[in-house]
CSV table of C-alpha atoms and ligand atoms in Angstrom, one decimal:
chain,number,residue,atom,x,y,z
A,1,UNK,CA,75.3,187.4,85.5
A,2,UNK,CA,77.6,187.5,82.5
A,3,UNK,CA,76.1,185.4,79.8
A,4,UNK,CA,78.2,183.4,77.3
A,5,UNK,CA,75.9,184.4,74.5
A,6,UNK,CA,73.0,186.8,74.0
A,7,UNK,CA,70.5,185.6,71.4
A,8,UNK,CA,67.3,187.2,70.0
A,9,UNK,CA,64.7,184.7,68.9
A,10,UNK,CA,62.2,186.5,66.7
A,11,UNK,CA,58.6,185.1,66.5
A,12,UNK,CA,59.3,183.2,69.7
A,13,UNK,CA,55.7,183.5,70.9
A,14,UNK,CA,54.5,181.7,67.8
A,15,UNK,CA,54.2,177.9,67.1
A,16,UNK,CA,57.8,176.9,66.2
A,17,UNK,CA,59.4,179.8,67.9
A,18,UNK,CA,58.0,178.9,71.3
A,19,UNK,CA,59.6,175.4,71.0
A,20,UNK,CA,62.9,177.0,70.0
A,21,UNK,CA,62.8,179.4,72.9
A,22,UNK,CA,61.9,176.6,75.4
A,23,UNK,CA,64.7,174.4,74.1
A,24,UNK,CA,67.3,177.2,74.3
A,25,UNK,CA,66.2,178.7,77.6
A,26,UNK,CA,66.3,175.3,79.3
A,27,UNK,CA,69.3,173.8,77.6
A,28,UNK,CA,71.6,176.8,77.8
A,29,UNK,CA,71.2,178.6,81.2
A,30,UNK,CA,74.4,180.4,80.4
A,31,UNK,CA,72.8,182.1,77.3
A,32,UNK,CA,70.6,185.1,77.5
A,33,UNK,CA,67.5,184.3,75.5
A,34,UNK,CA,65.5,187.3,74.3
A,35,UNK,CA,62.1,186.5,72.7
A,36,UNK,CA,61.3,189.3,70.3
A,37,UNK,CA,57.7,189.2,69.1
A,38,UNK,CA,55.0,191.7,68.0
A,39,UNK,CA,52.2,189.5,69.3
A,40,UNK,CA,50.2,189.5,66.2
A,41,UNK,CA,47.1,187.2,66.1
A,42,UNK,CA,49.6,184.3,65.9
A,43,UNK,CA,51.7,185.2,68.9
A,44,UNK,CA,50.6,183.8,72.2
A,45,UNK,CA,52.6,184.2,75.5
A,46,UNK,CA,50.7,181.3,77.0
A,47,UNK,CA,52.9,179.2,74.7
A,48,UNK,CA,55.8,180.2,76.9
A,49,UNK,CA,54.3,180.1,80.4
A,50,UNK,CA,56.8,177.5,81.6
A,51,UNK,CA,59.8,179.6,80.7
A,52,UNK,CA,58.7,183.1,81.6
A,53,UNK,CA,60.2,183.1,85.1
A,54,UNK,CA,63.6,181.8,84.0
A,55,UNK,CA,66.4,184.2,84.9
A,56,UNK,CA,68.0,183.9,81.4
A,57,UNK,CA,64.8,184.7,79.6
A,58,UNK,CA,63.4,188.1,78.6
A,59,UNK,CA,60.3,188.9,76.5
A,60,UNK,CA,60.3,192.0,74.4
A,61,UNK,CA,57.2,193.1,72.5
A,62,UNK,CA,58.5,194.6,69.3
A,63,UNK,CA,57.8,194.7,65.6
A,64,UNK,CA,60.8,193.4,63.5
A,65,UNK,CA,60.0,196.2,61.0
A,66,UNK,CA,60.9,198.8,63.6
A,67,UNK,CA,64.6,199.2,62.7
A,68,UNK,CA,65.5,201.7,65.4
A,69,UNK,CA,64.0,199.6,68.2
A,70,UNK,CA,65.7,196.4,66.9
A,71,UNK,CA,69.1,198.2,66.6
A,72,UNK,CA,68.7,199.7,70.2
A,73,UNK,CA,67.8,196.3,71.6
A,74,UNK,CA,70.9,194.7,70.0
A,75,UNK,CA,73.1,197.3,71.5
A,76,UNK,CA,71.4,197.1,74.9
A,77,UNK,CA,71.6,193.3,75.1
A,78,UNK,CA,75.0,193.0,73.2
A,79,UNK,CA,73.4,190.5,70.9
A,80,UNK,CA,75.7,188.1,69.1
A,81,UNK,CA,73.1,185.7,67.6
A,82,UNK,CA,69.7,186.1,65.9
A,83,UNK,CA,67.4,183.2,65.2
A,84,UNK,CA,64.7,184.6,62.9
A,85,UNK,CA,61.3,183.0,62.8
A,86,UNK,CA,59.0,186.0,62.9
A,87,UNK,CA,56.8,185.9,59.9
A,88,UNK,CA,53.3,185.9,58.6
A,89,UNK,CA,53.0,182.1,58.1
A,90,UNK,CA,49.5,181.1,56.8
A,91,UNK,CA,49.1,180.6,53.0
A,92,UNK,CA,45.3,181.3,53.0
A,93,UNK,CA,45.8,184.7,54.7
A,94,UNK,CA,48.5,185.6,52.2
A,95,UNK,CA,46.0,185.0,49.4
A,96,UNK,CA,43.6,187.5,51.0
A,97,UNK,CA,46.2,190.1,52.2
A,98,UNK,CA,49.6,189.9,50.4
A,99,UNK,CA,50.8,193.3,51.5
A,100,UNK,CA,51.1,192.3,55.2
A,101,UNK,CA,53.2,189.3,54.1
A,102,UNK,CA,55.5,191.5,52.0
A,103,UNK,CA,55.9,194.0,55.0
A,104,UNK,CA,56.7,191.4,57.7
A,105,UNK,CA,58.5,188.7,55.8
A,106,UNK,CA,60.5,190.9,53.4
A,107,UNK,CA,60.8,194.3,55.0
A,108,UNK,CA,60.9,192.9,58.5
A,109,UNK,CA,63.8,190.5,57.6
A,110,UNK,CA,65.6,193.4,55.8
A,111,UNK,CA,65.3,195.6,59.0
A,112,UNK,CA,66.8,192.8,61.1
A,113,UNK,CA,69.6,192.2,58.6
A,114,UNK,CA,70.5,195.8,58.5
A,115,UNK,CA,70.4,196.2,62.3
A,116,UNK,CA,72.6,193.1,62.8
A,117,UNK,CA,75.0,194.3,60.1
A,118,UNK,CA,75.4,197.9,61.5
A,119,UNK,CA,75.6,196.8,65.1
A,120,UNK,CA,78.1,194.0,64.5
A,121,UNK,CA,80.2,196.2,62.2
A,122,UNK,CA,80.4,198.8,64.9
A,123,UNK,CA,82.2,196.3,67.3
A,124,UNK,CA,86.0,195.9,67.4
A,125,UNK,CA,85.7,192.1,66.8
A,126,UNK,CA,83.0,192.8,64.0
A,127,UNK,CA,81.5,189.5,62.7
A,128,UNK,CA,83.6,187.1,64.8
A,129,UNK,CA,81.4,184.8,66.9
A,130,UNK,CA,78.2,186.2,65.4
A,131,UNK,CA,75.4,184.4,63.6
A,132,UNK,CA,72.2,185.4,61.8
A,133,UNK,CA,70.1,182.3,61.3
A,134,UNK,CA,67.1,182.7,59.0
A,135,UNK,CA,64.3,180.1,59.2
A,136,UNK,CA,62.6,179.5,55.9
A,137,UNK,CA,60.2,177.1,54.2
A,138,UNK,CA,60.3,174.3,51.6
A,139,UNK,CA,57.5,176.2,49.8
A,140,UNK,CA,60.0,178.5,48.1
A,141,UNK,CA,61.0,175.6,45.8
A,142,UNK,CA,57.4,175.4,44.4
A,143,UNK,CA,55.6,172.1,43.9
A,144,UNK,CA,56.7,168.6,43.0
A,145,UNK,CA,55.0,166.1,40.8
A,146,UNK,CA,53.8,162.7,41.9
A,147,UNK,CA,55.8,160.3,39.6
A,148,UNK,CA,56.7,156.9,41.0
A,149,UNK,CA,59.1,154.3,39.8
A,150,UNK,CA,57.5,152.0,37.2
A,151,UNK,CA,55.2,149.4,38.8
A,152,UNK,CA,55.3,151.0,42.2
A,153,UNK,CA,52.2,152.3,43.9
A,154,UNK,CA,52.6,155.4,46.1
A,155,UNK,CA,53.3,156.0,48.9
A,156,UNK,CA,56.4,153.9,48.6
A,157,UNK,CA,59.3,153.6,51.0
A,158,UNK,CA,62.5,155.1,50.0
A,159,UNK,CA,65.8,156.5,51.4
A,160,UNK,CA,65.3,154.8,54.7
A,161,UNK,CA,67.7,156.3,57.2
A,162,UNK,CA,68.9,154.4,60.3
A,163,UNK,CA,66.1,151.9,59.8
A,164,UNK,CA,63.5,154.7,59.8
A,165,UNK,CA,60.8,154.6,57.1
A,166,UNK,CA,60.7,157.3,54.5
A,167,UNK,CA,57.2,157.6,52.9
A,168,UNK,CA,57.3,159.2,49.4
A,169,UNK,CA,54.8,160.1,46.7
A,170,UNK,CA,57.4,160.8,43.9
A,171,UNK,CA,60.9,160.3,42.8
A,172,UNK,CA,62.0,163.9,43.0
A,173,UNK,CA,62.7,165.8,46.2
A,174,UNK,CA,63.6,169.4,47.1
A,175,UNK,CA,67.4,169.8,47.4
A,176,UNK,CA,69.3,172.8,48.5
A,177,UNK,CA,70.5,173.7,44.9
A,178,UNK,CA,67.0,173.7,43.4
A,179,UNK,CA,65.7,176.8,41.7
A,180,UNK,CA,63.2,178.9,43.6
A,181,UNK,CA,59.7,178.8,42.2
A,182,UNK,CA,57.3,180.2,44.8
A,183,UNK,CA,53.6,180.2,43.9
A,184,UNK,CA,51.7,181.8,46.8
A,185,UNK,CA,52.2,185.3,48.1
A,186,UNK,CA,53.4,183.7,51.4
A,187,UNK,CA,56.1,181.7,49.6
A,188,UNK,CA,57.0,184.5,47.3
A,189,UNK,CA,57.6,186.7,50.4
A,190,UNK,CA,59.7,184.0,52.1
A,191,UNK,CA,61.7,183.5,49.0
A,192,UNK,CA,62.4,187.2,48.8
A,193,UNK,CA,63.6,187.2,52.4
A,194,UNK,CA,65.9,184.3,51.7
A,195,UNK,CA,67.4,186.2,48.8
A,196,UNK,CA,68.0,189.3,51.1
A,197,UNK,CA,69.7,187.1,53.7
A,198,UNK,CA,72.1,185.6,51.1
A,199,UNK,CA,72.7,189.0,49.6
A,200,UNK,CA,73.8,190.3,53.0
A,201,UNK,CA,76.2,187.4,53.2
A,202,UNK,CA,77.6,187.9,49.8
A,203,UNK,CA,77.7,191.8,49.9
A,204,UNK,CA,78.7,192.6,53.5
A,205,UNK,CA,80.0,189.2,54.8
A,206,UNK,CA,77.2,188.9,57.3
A,207,UNK,CA,77.6,185.5,58.9
A,208,UNK,CA,74.3,183.8,57.9
A,209,UNK,CA,72.8,180.4,57.7
A,210,UNK,CA,69.4,179.5,56.1
A,211,UNK,CA,67.2,176.5,56.6
A,212,UNK,CA,64.2,175.5,54.6
A,213,UNK,CA,61.9,173.2,56.4
A,214,UNK,CA,58.8,171.1,55.6
A,215,UNK,CA,55.4,171.2,57.4
A,216,UNK,CA,55.7,171.1,61.2
A,217,UNK,CA,53.1,169.7,63.5
A,218,UNK,CA,52.8,169.4,67.3
A,219,UNK,CA,51.6,171.4,70.4
A,220,UNK,CA,50.9,175.2,70.3
A,221,UNK,CA,50.1,175.5,66.6
A,222,UNK,CA,47.5,178.1,65.8
A,223,UNK,CA,44.2,176.4,65.0
A,224,UNK,CA,44.0,177.8,61.5
A,225,UNK,CA,46.5,175.2,60.2
A,226,UNK,CA,45.3,171.8,59.1
A,227,UNK,CA,46.2,169.6,62.0
A,228,UNK,CA,45.0,171.6,65.1
A,229,UNK,CA,42.0,173.0,63.2
A,230,UNK,CA,40.8,169.5,62.3
A,231,UNK,CA,41.5,167.9,65.7
A,232,UNK,CA,39.4,170.6,67.3
A,233,UNK,CA,36.6,170.3,64.7
A,234,UNK,CA,36.5,166.5,65.1
A,235,UNK,CA,36.3,166.8,68.8
A,236,UNK,CA,33.3,169.2,68.5
A,237,UNK,CA,31.9,167.4,65.5
A,238,UNK,CA,32.2,170.3,63.1
A,239,UNK,CA,32.7,169.9,59.3
A,240,UNK,CA,36.3,169.3,58.1
A,241,UNK,CA,36.9,171.5,55.1
A,242,UNK,CA,39.1,169.5,52.8
A,243,UNK,CA,40.5,171.6,49.9
A,244,UNK,CA,39.9,170.1,46.4
A,245,UNK,CA,40.0,166.3,46.6
A,246,UNK,CA,42.4,166.1,49.5
A,247,UNK,CA,45.1,164.8,47.0
A,248,UNK,CA,47.8,167.2,48.0
A,249,UNK,CA,50.9,165.8,49.7
A,250,UNK,CA,52.9,167.4,52.5
A,251,UNK,CA,56.0,166.2,54.3
A,252,UNK,CA,55.3,166.3,58.1
A,253,UNK,CA,57.9,166.9,60.8
A,254,UNK,CA,57.3,166.9,64.5
A,255,UNK,CA,58.1,170.5,65.8
A,256,UNK,CA,60.5,169.4,68.5
A,257,UNK,CA,62.6,167.7,65.9
A,258,UNK,CA,62.7,170.9,63.9
A,259,UNK,CA,63.8,172.8,67.1
A,260,UNK,CA,66.6,170.2,67.6
A,261,UNK,CA,67.8,170.8,64.0
A,262,UNK,CA,67.8,174.6,64.6
A,263,UNK,CA,69.9,174.1,67.7
A,264,UNK,CA,72.4,172.0,65.9
A,265,UNK,CA,72.6,174.3,62.8
A,266,UNK,CA,72.8,177.4,64.9
A,267,UNK,CA,75.9,176.0,66.6
A,268,UNK,CA,77.5,173.9,63.9
A,269,UNK,CA,76.1,174.9,60.5
A,270,UNK,CA,78.6,176.2,57.9
A,271,UNK,CA,78.7,180.0,57.4
A,272,UNK,CA,76.7,181.1,54.3
A,273,UNK,CA,75.2,177.6,53.9
A,274,UNK,CA,71.6,176.3,53.4
A,275,UNK,CA,70.2,173.2,54.9
A,276,UNK,CA,66.9,171.5,54.0
A,277,UNK,CA,65.0,170.0,57.0
A,278,UNK,CA,62.3,167.4,56.4
A,279,UNK,CA,60.3,164.7,58.0
A,280,UNK,CA,60.9,161.8,55.5
A,281,UNK,CA,57.2,161.5,55.9
A,282,UNK,CA,54.8,162.4,53.1
A,283,UNK,CA,51.1,162.1,53.5
A,284,UNK,CA,48.2,162.8,51.2
A,285,UNK,CA,45.9,165.3,53.1
A,286,UNK,CA,42.9,162.9,52.9
A,287,UNK,CA,44.8,160.0,54.4
A,288,UNK,CA,46.2,162.2,57.1
A,289,UNK,CA,42.7,163.5,57.9
A,290,UNK,CA,41.5,159.9,58.2
A,291,UNK,CA,44.3,159.2,60.7
A,292,UNK,CA,43.3,162.3,62.7
A,293,UNK,CA,39.6,161.2,62.8
A,294,UNK,CA,40.5,157.6,63.8
A,295,UNK,CA,42.9,158.9,66.5
A,296,UNK,CA,40.6,161.5,68.0
A,297,UNK,CA,37.7,159.0,68.0
A,298,UNK,CA,39.8,156.3,69.7
A,299,UNK,CA,41.1,158.6,72.3
A,300,UNK,CA,37.6,159.9,73.1
A,301,UNK,CA,36.2,156.4,73.2
A,302,UNK,CA,33.9,157.0,70.2
A,303,UNK,CA,33.1,154.0,67.9
A,304,UNK,CA,35.3,153.5,64.8
A,305,UNK,CA,34.1,155.5,61.8
A,306,UNK,CA,31.8,157.6,64.0
A,307,UNK,CA,33.1,160.9,62.5
A,308,UNK,CA,34.0,159.9,58.9
A,309,UNK,CA,31.1,161.9,57.6
A,310,UNK,CA,32.6,165.2,58.9
A,311,UNK,CA,34.8,165.2,55.8
A,312,UNK,CA,33.5,168.0,53.5
A,313,UNK,CA,35.2,168.6,50.2
A,314,UNK,CA,35.3,172.4,49.5
A,315,UNK,CA,36.7,174.7,46.8
A,316,UNK,CA,40.4,174.2,46.4
A,317,UNK,CA,43.0,176.8,47.6
A,318,UNK,CA,44.0,179.0,44.8
A,319,UNK,CA,47.5,178.0,43.4
A,320,UNK,CA,47.5,175.0,45.7
A,321,UNK,CA,50.9,173.3,45.5
A,322,UNK,CA,50.5,169.6,44.8
A,323,UNK,CA,53.4,168.0,46.6
A,324,UNK,CA,56.2,169.1,48.9
A,325,UNK,CA,59.0,166.7,49.8
A,326,UNK,CA,62.3,167.5,51.3
A,327,UNK,CA,65.6,165.7,50.8
A,328,UNK,CA,67.6,166.4,54.0
A,329,UNK,CA,70.5,164.2,53.2
A,330,UNK,CA,73.0,167.1,53.5
A,331,UNK,CA,71.9,167.8,57.0
A,332,UNK,CA,72.0,164.1,57.9
A,333,UNK,CA,75.5,163.6,56.4
A,334,UNK,CA,77.1,166.8,57.5
A,335,UNK,CA,75.6,167.3,61.0
A,336,UNK,CA,74.1,163.9,61.8
A,337,UNK,CA,70.5,165.1,62.2
A,338,UNK,CA,67.4,163.0,61.5
A,339,UNK,CA,63.8,163.1,62.8
A,340,UNK,CA,63.5,161.2,66.0
A,341,UNK,CA,59.8,160.4,65.9
A,342,UNK,CA,57.9,158.2,63.5
A,343,UNK,CA,54.6,159.8,62.4
A,344,UNK,CA,52.3,157.5,64.2
A,345,UNK,CA,54.0,158.3,67.5
A,346,UNK,CA,54.1,162.1,66.8
A,347,UNK,CA,50.5,162.3,65.7
A,348,UNK,CA,49.3,160.4,68.8
A,349,UNK,CA,51.3,162.8,71.1
A,350,UNK,CA,49.9,165.8,69.2
A,351,UNK,CA,46.2,164.7,69.3
A,352,UNK,CA,46.6,163.9,73.0
A,353,UNK,CA,48.1,167.3,73.6
A,354,UNK,CA,45.2,169.2,71.9
A,355,UNK,CA,42.6,167.0,73.6
A,356,UNK,CA,44.3,167.6,77.0
A,357,UNK,CA,44.6,171.4,76.3
A,358,UNK,CA,41.1,172.4,75.4
A,359,UNK,CA,41.6,175.4,77.6
A,360,UNK,CA,44.5,176.5,75.4
A,361,UNK,CA,42.4,176.1,72.2
A,362,UNK,CA,39.4,177.8,73.8
A,363,UNK,CA,41.6,180.7,74.8
A,364,UNK,CA,42.9,181.0,71.3
A,365,UNK,CA,39.6,180.6,69.5
A,366,UNK,CA,37.9,183.1,71.8
A,367,UNK,CA,40.7,185.7,71.4
A,368,UNK,CA,41.3,185.9,75.2
A,369,UNK,CA,45.0,184.9,74.7
A,370,UNK,CA,45.6,188.4,73.4
A,371,UNK,CA,44.9,189.9,76.8
A,372,UNK,CA,47.8,187.9,78.5
A,373,UNK,CA,50.5,190.4,77.7
A,374,UNK,CA,48.6,193.3,79.3
A,375,UNK,CA,47.9,191.3,82.5
A,376,UNK,CA,51.2,189.5,82.8
A,377,UNK,CA,53.7,191.9,81.4
A,378,UNK,CA,52.3,195.4,81.8
A,379,UNK,CA,55.0,197.5,83.6
A,380,UNK,CA,57.7,194.8,83.5
B,1,LIG,P1,53.4,181.4,63.5
B,1,LIG,O1,52.5,182.1,62.6
B,1,LIG,O2,52.9,180.4,64.5
B,1,LIG,O3,54.3,182.5,64.4
B,1,LIG,C1,54.8,183.7,63.9
B,1,LIG,C2,55.2,184.5,65.0
B,1,LIG,O4,55.8,185.7,64.5
B,1,LIG,C3,54.1,185.0,65.9
B,1,LIG,O5,54.4,184.9,67.3
B,1,LIG,C4,53.9,186.5,65.6
B,1,LIG,O6,53.4,187.2,66.6
B,1,LIG,C5,55.3,186.9,65.2
B,1,LIG,N1,55.3,188.0,64.3
B,1,LIG,C6,54.6,188.2,63.1
B,1,LIG,N2,54.9,189.4,62.6
B,1,LIG,C7,55.8,190.0,63.4
B,1,LIG,C8,56.5,191.2,63.3
B,1,LIG,N3,56.3,192.1,62.4
B,1,LIG,N4,57.4,191.5,64.3
B,1,LIG,C9,57.7,190.6,65.3
B,1,LIG,N5,57.0,189.4,65.4
B,1,LIG,C10,56.1,189.1,64.5
B,1,LIG,O7,54.5,180.8,62.6
B,1,LIG,P2,55.3,179.4,62.7
B,1,LIG,O8,54.4,178.4,62.0
B,1,LIG,O9,55.8,179.1,64.0
B,1,LIG,O10,56.5,179.6,61.7
B,1,LIG,C11,57.7,180.3,62.2
B,1,LIG,C12,58.7,180.4,61.0
B,1,LIG,O11,59.0,179.2,60.5
B,1,LIG,C13,58.1,181.3,59.9
B,1,LIG,O12,59.2,182.1,59.4
B,1,LIG,C14,57.7,180.3,58.9
B,1,LIG,O13,57.8,180.8,57.6
B,1,LIG,C15,58.7,179.2,59.1
B,1,LIG,N6,58.2,177.8,58.8
B,1,LIG,C16,57.1,177.3,59.3
B,1,LIG,C17,56.7,176.0,59.0
B,1,LIG,C18,55.4,175.4,59.6
B,1,LIG,O14,55.1,174.3,59.2
B,1,LIG,N7,54.7,176.1,60.5
B,1,LIG,C19,57.5,175.2,58.2
B,1,LIG,C20,58.7,175.7,57.7
B,1,LIG,C21,59.1,177.0,58.0
B,2,LIG,O1,55.7,173.5,54.0
B,2,LIG,C1,55.9,174.4,55.0
B,2,LIG,C2,54.7,175.3,55.2
B,2,LIG,O2,53.7,174.5,55.9
B,2,LIG,C3,55.0,176.5,56.1
B,2,LIG,O3,56.0,177.3,55.5
B,2,LIG,C4,53.7,177.3,56.4
B,2,LIG,O4,54.0,178.4,57.3
B,2,LIG,C5,52.7,176.4,57.0
B,2,LIG,O5,51.5,177.1,57.2
B,2,LIG,C6,52.5,175.1,56.2
B,2,LIG,O6,51.8,175.5,54.9
B,2,LIG,P1,50.6,174.6,54.3
B,2,LIG,O7,49.8,175.5,53.5
B,2,LIG,O8,51.1,173.3,53.8
B,2,LIG,O9,49.8,174.2,55.7
B,2,LIG,P2,48.3,174.2,56.1
B,2,LIG,O10,48.2,173.6,57.4
B,2,LIG,O11,47.6,175.5,55.8
B,2,LIG,O12,47.7,173.2,55.0
B,2,LIG,C7,48.2,171.8,54.9
B,2,LIG,C8,47.5,171.2,53.8
B,2,LIG,O13,46.1,171.0,54.1
B,2,LIG,C9,47.5,172.0,52.5
B,2,LIG,O14,47.6,171.1,51.4
B,2,LIG,C10,46.1,172.7,52.5
B,2,LIG,C11,45.2,171.7,53.2
B,2,LIG,N1,44.1,172.3,54.0
B,2,LIG,C12,44.4,173.2,54.9
B,2,LIG,C13,43.4,173.8,55.7
B,2,LIG,C14,43.8,174.9,56.7
B,2,LIG,C15,42.8,171.8,53.8
B,2,LIG,O15,42.5,170.9,53.0
B,2,LIG,N2,41.8,172.4,54.6
B,2,LIG,C16,42.1,173.4,55.5
B,2,LIG,O16,41.1,173.9,56.1
């Protein structure tokens, strides 16, 4: 079949990437969707079981740092779009092993940019109809303070959009024109990759778009991140290691809402532009953890408060950013996007998903998921 578009989604076997692959493979049967992933510890093909037999889907095990392989794949599949999510994504790991983050997030992004540039420049139509979409994080902007309007107690409601609540812990938000001030090796590497993407736009005219998103939550998130780790620990009555005093604030967005934004921006975003994507939904870690305990206990039929004593305050994360909060007014105004789920609804769906998919969690925590490629894909 002749496909209308041929798109590589890097990091498609990870948490957010798998939702993006699923959305694109289902919504656009006339697009060829190529999931390119190195299957590091964070890549799990079980996240994509429901799309693996679709005729418009192909999985390729590849390292984004392998420039020759990426270039050859672009030629072979006549790729006209790249949605780039592959990265090392966990802040705690970046503190222990910064080099891996520089390799994947910086050099890997550079390798993709160079492959896209050289391949597209070799075509008669060059950059026409092409798009390189780089997915980044709000962490590049650094940390915000928690200052509220006088006489107002946080969290307060602000900037309500279409009747939806926006919970905030401070008056300032990350906007697209803000200066980059990354603090962790993870965010420094992501910031560096963002600069390379913009440099390729400004220097070579590569048609790029960049988005910086807040914390995602939902199904298929690797259980080293706060929400899936804590749901699993509450279920098994294991301690919940809260960094510092649990005072840090994150802006949570349901992952399918992020995937919808990516779809919209891939198709309609302005060339060379940046869009912030956020949840309008700031939570102090300790309050969020209490919601998780209450939700898990209710769904498991345990008495209220039964697991409150699992909360264990531990040494704080080094360089722990105090508050992230996105202002996504630009995306809302220009492209009409806003989150569809209120947090209570999203967290209920998420907790239910993890409780119903203990097999998925067991597979990940035992390491068995890493055998899936060999059994399912060997020889394909
Ligand atoms: P993840 O860790 O769940 O998945 C990353 C994926 O990239 C995995 O499938 C992994 O195998 C793959 N990968 C890693 N190194 C690779 C390499 N060298 N070559 C090819 N593939 C490789 O990450 P996630 O949480 O889904 O995040 C995806 C992207 O979104 C990242 O770029 C991250 O910075 C960004 N982001 C994440 C969040 C969040 O809350 N999770 C928020 C904003 C932005
Ligand atoms: O803001 C977007 C970023 O969100 C993404 O770019 C990152 O890829 C993603 O990992 C996430 O980073 P965080 O560091 O905010 O997420 P994490 O789930 O690791 O932690 C959320 C908060 O919970 C943070 O303040 C640290 C705290 N925490 C985390 C863990 C894992 C704990 O208190 N205890 C824990 O065990």
